[in-house]
Coordinates of C-alpha atoms in Angstrom, one line a residue:
Chain C
M1 CA -28.3 25.2 9.4
A2 CA -24.9 26.8 8.9
L3 CA -21.4 25.5 9.1
I4 CA -19.9 28.2 11.4
H5 CA -16.2 28.4 11.6
L6 CA -13.9 31.0 12.9
V7 CA -11.5 31.7 10.0
P8 CA -8.3 33.8 10.3
N9 CA -8.3 36.6 7.7
W10 CA -5.1 35.5 6.1
F11 CA -6.7 32.1 5.4
L12 CA -9.9 33.3 3.9
R13 CA -9.2 32.6 0.2
F14 CA -6.6 30.0 0.8
D15 CA -9.2 27.6 2.2
I16 CA -11.2 27.9 -1.0
G17 CA -8.1 27.1 -3.1
L18 CA -7.6 24.0 -0.9
E19 CA -11.2 22.9 -1.3
I20 CA -10.9 23.2 -5.1
L21 CA -7.7 21.2 -5.0
F22 CA -9.4 18.5 -2.9
A23 CA -12.3 18.5 -5.4
I24 CA -9.8 18.0 -8.3
V25 CA -7.8 15.2 -6.6
T26 CA -10.9 13.3 -5.6
F27 CA -12.3 13.7 -9.1
V28 CA -9.1 12.3 -10.7
V29 CA -9.3 9.3 -8.3
A30 CA -13.0 8.8 -9.3
Y31 CA -12.0 9.1 -13.0
Y32 CA -9.3 6.4 -12.8
S33 CA -11.4 4.1 -10.7
Y34 CA -14.1 4.3 -13.3
K35 CA -11.6 3.6 -16.0
I36 CA -10.4 0.5 -14.0
Y37 CA -14.1 -0.6 -13.6
K38 CA -14.7 -0.3 -17.4
L39 CA -11.6 -2.5 -18.0
S40 CA -12.1 -5.1 -15.2
D41 CA -15.9 -5.0 -14.5
Q42 CA -14.9 -5.1 -10.8
E43 CA -17.7 -3.8 -8.6
E44 CA -15.3 -2.4 -5.9
S45 CA -13.7 -0.1 -8.5
R46 CA -17.2 1.3 -9.4
I47 CA -18.0 1.9 -5.8
L48 CA -14.7 3.6 -5.2
S49 CA -15.4 5.8 -8.3
F50 CA -18.8 6.9 -7.1
A51 CA -17.5 7.5 -3.5
F52 CA -14.8 9.8 -4.7
L53 CA -17.1 11.5 -7.2
S54 CA -19.5 12.3 -4.4
I55 CA -16.7 13.7 -2.2
S56 CA -15.4 15.7 -5.1
I57 CA -18.8 17.3 -5.8
S58 CA -19.2 18.0 -2.1
Y59 CA -15.9 19.9 -2.0
L60 CA -16.8 21.8 -5.2
I61 CA -20.1 22.9 -3.7
K62 CA -18.3 24.0 -0.5
A63 CA -15.7 26.0 -2.4
V64 CA -18.2 27.7 -4.7
V65 CA -20.5 28.7 -1.9
N66 CA -17.6 30.0 0.2
L67 CA -16.4 32.0 -2.8
L68 CA -19.9 33.4 -3.4
I69 CA -20.3 34.3 0.3
I70 CA -16.9 36.0 0.4
S71 CA -17.4 38.0 -2.8
D72 CA -20.9 39.0 -1.7
V73 CA -19.7 40.1 1.7
D74 CA -16.9 42.1 -0.1
D75 CA -19.4 43.8 -2.4
K76 CA -22.0 44.6 0.3
I77 CA -19.8 45.1 3.3
S78 CA -20.6 48.8 3.3
N79 CA -24.3 48.2 2.8
V80 CA -25.4 45.2 4.9
S81 CA -29.1 44.7 5.0
F82 CA -31.2 42.0 6.6
A83 CA -32.3 40.9 3.1
N84 CA -28.7 40.2 2.0
I85 CA -28.0 38.3 5.2
N86 CA -31.1 36.2 4.7
T87 CA -30.2 35.4 1.1
L88 CA -26.7 34.4 2.2
Q89 CA -28.0 32.3 5.0
N90 CA -30.5 30.5 2.7
V91 CA -27.9 29.8 0.0
G92 CA -25.3 28.8 2.7
A93 CA -27.8 26.5 4.5
F94 CA -28.8 24.7 1.3
A95 CA -25.2 24.3 0.1
N96 CA -24.1 23.1 3.5
S97 CA -26.8 20.4 3.5
A98 CA -25.8 19.3 0.0
Y99 CA -22.1 19.2 1.2
I100 CA -23.0 17.2 4.3
V101 CA -25.2 14.7 2.3
L102 CA -22.6 14.2 -0.5
F103 CA -19.6 13.9 1.8
T104 CA -21.4 11.5 4.0
F105 CA -22.6 9.5 1.0
G106 CA -19.0 9.3 -0.2
L107 CA -17.7 8.0 3.1
V108 CA -20.6 5.6 3.4
L109 CA -19.8 4.2 0.0
L110 CA -16.1 3.8 1.0
A111 CA -17.1 2.0 4.1
Y112 CA -19.5 -0.2 2.1
M113 CA -16.7 -1.0 -0.3
T114 CA -14.8 -2.6 2.5
F115 CA -17.6 -5.1 3.2
K116 CA -17.6 -8.5 1.5
I117 CA -21.4 -8.4 1.0
R118 CA -23.0 -6.5 -1.9
S119 CA -26.6 -5.4 -1.1
L120 CA -28.4 -2.3 -2.1
R121 CA -30.6 -2.7 1.0
A122 CA -27.6 -2.7 3.3
L123 CA -26.2 0.4 1.5
S124 CA -29.4 2.3 1.6
L125 CA -29.9 1.5 5.3
L126 CA -26.3 2.7 6.1
L127 CA -26.8 5.9 4.2
A128 CA -30.3 6.6 5.6
T129 CA -29.2 6.0 9.2
N130 CA -26.3 8.4 8.8
V131 CA -28.3 11.1 7.1
F132 CA -31.2 10.9 9.6
V133 CA -28.9 10.9 12.6
I134 CA -27.3 14.1 11.2
F135 CA -30.4 16.0 10.2
L136 CA -32.6 15.0 13.2
S137 CA -29.8 15.9 15.7
Q138 CA -30.0 19.0 17.8
N139 CA -26.4 19.8 16.8
R140 CA -26.2 18.8 13.2
I141 CA -22.7 20.0 12.6
L142 CA -21.3 18.1 15.6
S143 CA -23.2 14.9 14.5
F144 CA -21.8 15.3 11.0
Y145 CA -18.2 15.6 12.1
L146 CA -18.6 12.8 14.6
L147 CA -20.2 10.4 12.1
S148 CA -17.6 11.4 9.4
S149 CA -14.9 10.6 11.9
L150 CA -16.5 7.3 12.8
L151 CA -16.7 6.3 9.1
T152 CA -13.1 7.4 8.4
I153 CA -11.7 5.5 11.3
Y154 CA -13.6 2.4 10.0
I155 CA -12.1 2.9 6.5
S156 CA -8.6 3.4 8.1
A157 CA -9.0 0.1 9.9
H158 CA -9.7 -1.6 6.6
Y159 CA -6.5 -0.3 5.1
Y160 CA -4.5 -1.2 8.1
L161 CA -5.8 -4.8 8.0
E162 CA -5.1 -4.9 4.3
Y163 CA -1.5 -3.8 5.1
I164 CA -1.1 -6.5 7.7
K165 CA -2.5 -9.1 5.4
K166 CA -0.6 -8.1 2.2
N167 CA 2.3 -6.1 3.5
N168 CA 1.7 -3.5 0.8
Y169 CA 3.1 -0.1 2.0
K170 CA 0.5 1.7 -0.2
N171 CA -2.3 0.3 2.0
L172 CA -0.4 1.7 5.0
A173 CA -0.1 5.1 3.3
L174 CA -3.9 5.1 2.7
F175 CA -4.4 4.1 6.4
F176 CA -2.5 7.3 7.3
A177 CA -4.5 9.3 4.7
F178 CA -7.8 8.4 6.4
I179 CA -6.3 8.8 9.8
F180 CA -5.5 12.4 8.8
L181 CA -9.1 12.8 7.6
F182 CA -10.3 11.4 10.9
F183 CA -8.3 14.0 12.9
S184 CA -9.4 16.8 10.6
G185 CA -13.0 15.9 11.3
I186 CA -12.4 16.0 15.1
I187 CA -10.4 19.3 14.8
F188 CA -13.1 21.0 12.7
I189 CA -15.5 20.5 15.7
F190 CA -13.5 23.1 17.6
S191 CA -13.3 25.6 14.7
K192 CA -16.4 27.3 16.2
V193 CA -14.2 28.4 19.1
Y194 CA -10.6 28.4 17.9
Y195 CA -9.4 30.1 14.6
I196 CA -6.4 27.7 14.4
S197 CA -8.7 24.6 14.3
Y198 CA -10.0 25.6 10.9
V199 CA -6.5 26.0 9.5
I200 CA -5.2 22.7 11.1
G201 CA -8.3 20.9 9.8
H202 CA -7.6 22.0 6.3
L203 CA -3.9 21.2 6.5
L204 CA -4.7 17.7 7.7
E205 CA -7.1 17.3 4.8
L206 CA -4.3 18.5 2.4
G207 CA -1.9 15.9 3.9
S208 CA -4.6 13.2 3.3
Y209 CA -5.4 14.1 -0.3
L210 CA -1.7 14.5 -1.2
I211 CA -1.1 10.9 0.0
I212 CA -4.1 9.7 -2.0
L213 CA -2.8 11.6 -5.1
L214 CA 0.7 10.1 -4.7
I215 CA -0.7 6.6 -4.4
L216 CA -2.8 7.2 -7.5
I217 CA 0.2 8.5 -9.5
S218 CA 2.4 5.6 -8.5
A219 CA -0.4 3.1 -9.4
I220 CA -1.1 4.6 -12.9
R221 CA 2.5 5.0 -13.8
K222 CA 2.8 1.2 -14.0
K223 CA 1.3 0.2 -17.2
Chain U
M1 CA 4.3 -22.0 0.1
S2 CA 2.6 -20.2 -2.8
K3 CA 0.4 -17.2 -2.1
K4 CA -3.4 -17.5 -2.6
R5 CA -4.4 -15.9 -5.9
T6 CA -6.9 -13.0 -5.9
R7 CA -10.0 -13.2 -8.1
L8 CA -8.4 -10.8 -10.6
E9 CA -5.3 -13.0 -10.8
V10 CA -7.3 -16.1 -11.4
M11 CA -9.3 -14.3 -14.1
H12 CA -6.1 -13.1 -15.7
D13 CA -4.6 -16.7 -15.6
I14 CA -7.7 -18.1 -17.3
L15 CA -7.8 -15.4 -20.0
Q16 CA -4.1 -15.9 -20.6
V17 CA -4.6 -19.6 -21.2
V18 CA -7.5 -18.9 -23.6
K19 CA -5.4 -16.3 -25.4
N20 CA -2.4 -18.6 -25.7
K21 CA -4.5 -21.2 -27.4
N22 CA -5.2 -18.7 -30.2
G23 CA -8.5 -17.7 -28.5
K24 CA -10.2 -21.1 -28.7
I25 CA -9.9 -23.7 -25.9
K26 CA -11.7 -26.6 -24.4
P27 CA -12.8 -26.6 -20.7
T28 CA -10.6 -29.6 -19.8
H29 CA -7.6 -27.7 -21.0
I30 CA -8.5 -24.6 -19.0
L31 CA -9.0 -26.9 -15.9
Y32 CA -5.6 -28.3 -16.4
K33 CA -3.8 -25.1 -17.0
S34 CA -5.6 -22.8 -14.5
N35 CA -4.9 -25.0 -11.4
L36 CA -8.5 -24.8 -10.1
S37 CA -11.1 -27.3 -9.0
H38 CA -13.9 -28.1 -11.5
Q39 CA -16.5 -26.2 -9.5
M40 CA -14.3 -23.1 -9.1
M41 CA -13.4 -23.1 -12.8
E42 CA -17.1 -23.3 -13.7
E43 CA -17.8 -20.3 -11.4
Y44 CA -15.1 -18.3 -13.0
M45 CA -16.1 -19.2 -16.5
K46 CA -19.6 -18.1 -15.7
E47 CA -18.4 -14.8 -14.4
L48 CA -16.1 -14.3 -17.4
I49 CA -19.0 -14.9 -19.8
E50 CA -21.3 -12.6 -17.8
K51 CA -18.6 -9.9 -18.0
K52 CA -18.2 -10.5 -21.7
F53 CA -14.5 -11.4 -21.4
I54 CA -15.0 -14.7 -23.2
I55 CA -17.7 -16.4 -25.3
E56 CA -18.8 -20.0 -25.2
N57 CA -19.0 -21.8 -28.5
S58 CA -21.0 -25.0 -28.9
E59 CA -19.4 -27.3 -31.5
K60 CA -19.7 -30.9 -32.6
T61 CA -16.7 -31.9 -30.5
G62 CA -18.0 -30.1 -27.4
R63 CA -17.8 -26.7 -25.8
T64 CA -15.0 -24.3 -26.5
Y65 CA -14.2 -20.8 -25.3
S66 CA -12.8 -17.9 -27.1
I67 CA -11.5 -14.5 -25.8
T68 CA -13.4 -11.3 -26.7
Q69 CA -11.9 -7.8 -27.4
K70 CA -12.9 -6.8 -23.9
G71 CA -10.9 -9.8 -22.6
M72 CA -7.9 -8.8 -24.7
N73 CA -8.1 -5.2 -23.3
F74 CA -8.2 -6.7 -19.8
L75 CA -5.0 -8.6 -20.5
D76 CA -3.3 -5.6 -22.1
K77 CA -4.1 -3.4 -19.1
Y78 CA -3.7 -6.0 -16.4
G79 CA -0.6 -4.4 -15.0
L80 CA -2.5 -1.1 -14.4
I81 CA -5.6 -2.9 -13.1
K82 CA -3.6 -5.0 -10.6
E83 CA -1.5 -2.1 -9.4
F84 CA -4.6 0.1 -8.9
T85 CA -6.7 -2.5 -7.2
S86 CA -3.9 -3.6 -4.8
S87 CA -2.9 0.0 -4.0
F88 CA -6.5 1.0 -3.1
G89 CA -7.2 -2.3 -1.3
L90 CA -9.8 -3.4 -3.8
D91 CA -8.6 -7.0 -4.4

């Protein structure tokens, strides 16, 4: 299985930089959530921490593999052999599977966090259903992006309802952050056909993680 | 009309009451100060003990509660905890 995107040449290394940035932002959120969990023993903070840690690792894997593939292609562009292509495909396939599982796990945890019930059985069922649907599907990439979009729209709805209930503008900002992630997932589906989809998808992700970062900074500034 | 308190706010209020009494307080006093029903107060006290924010002491005159270092840390960082949890919709 491979995540195939058409990428404009000028965006080739820029995308890796963005993925590393997403990994850092999500890691910082995970770190502070865990810190809040240690202070308050609040289960939701722990779930948020693991969710963002999982998403952070998924982006890191994606960035490292993209970097390896690009440098490998650069090195061997004049001497492409079937062995090289096979190695690249194997590494890429494994890394993409890891990315899909970790990113899905992160979103499943975020969706689970919004529930009022706490049950390991419910969480494992949710995760298993998502992973099986993706990996047993004829078109895994399409299933992955569609399921991610479904989960992000569910998480967005949670933040919108929180905003309605508490009138906290930060919840509204997080609603938009997850709406951006939702649209990025939808747009990535078309990156097999259109170059620009890959760029727009990344820019929407950038918008989303910048909002999340700003919310985090404003929260931790108040001691 | 006053707003319904979140779980974190109630925990904070109870811990503040315990702290204000020099870290040793009787259940009746907590009940009076925390503005909770007896059943709700018992639930919260159980949770606070489980989370090691307070400890229960059995004395001749009855039960008393005292705040732990973890409980003090919670009170110290409550502003940060509250801001973070409300921002990320965790409360």
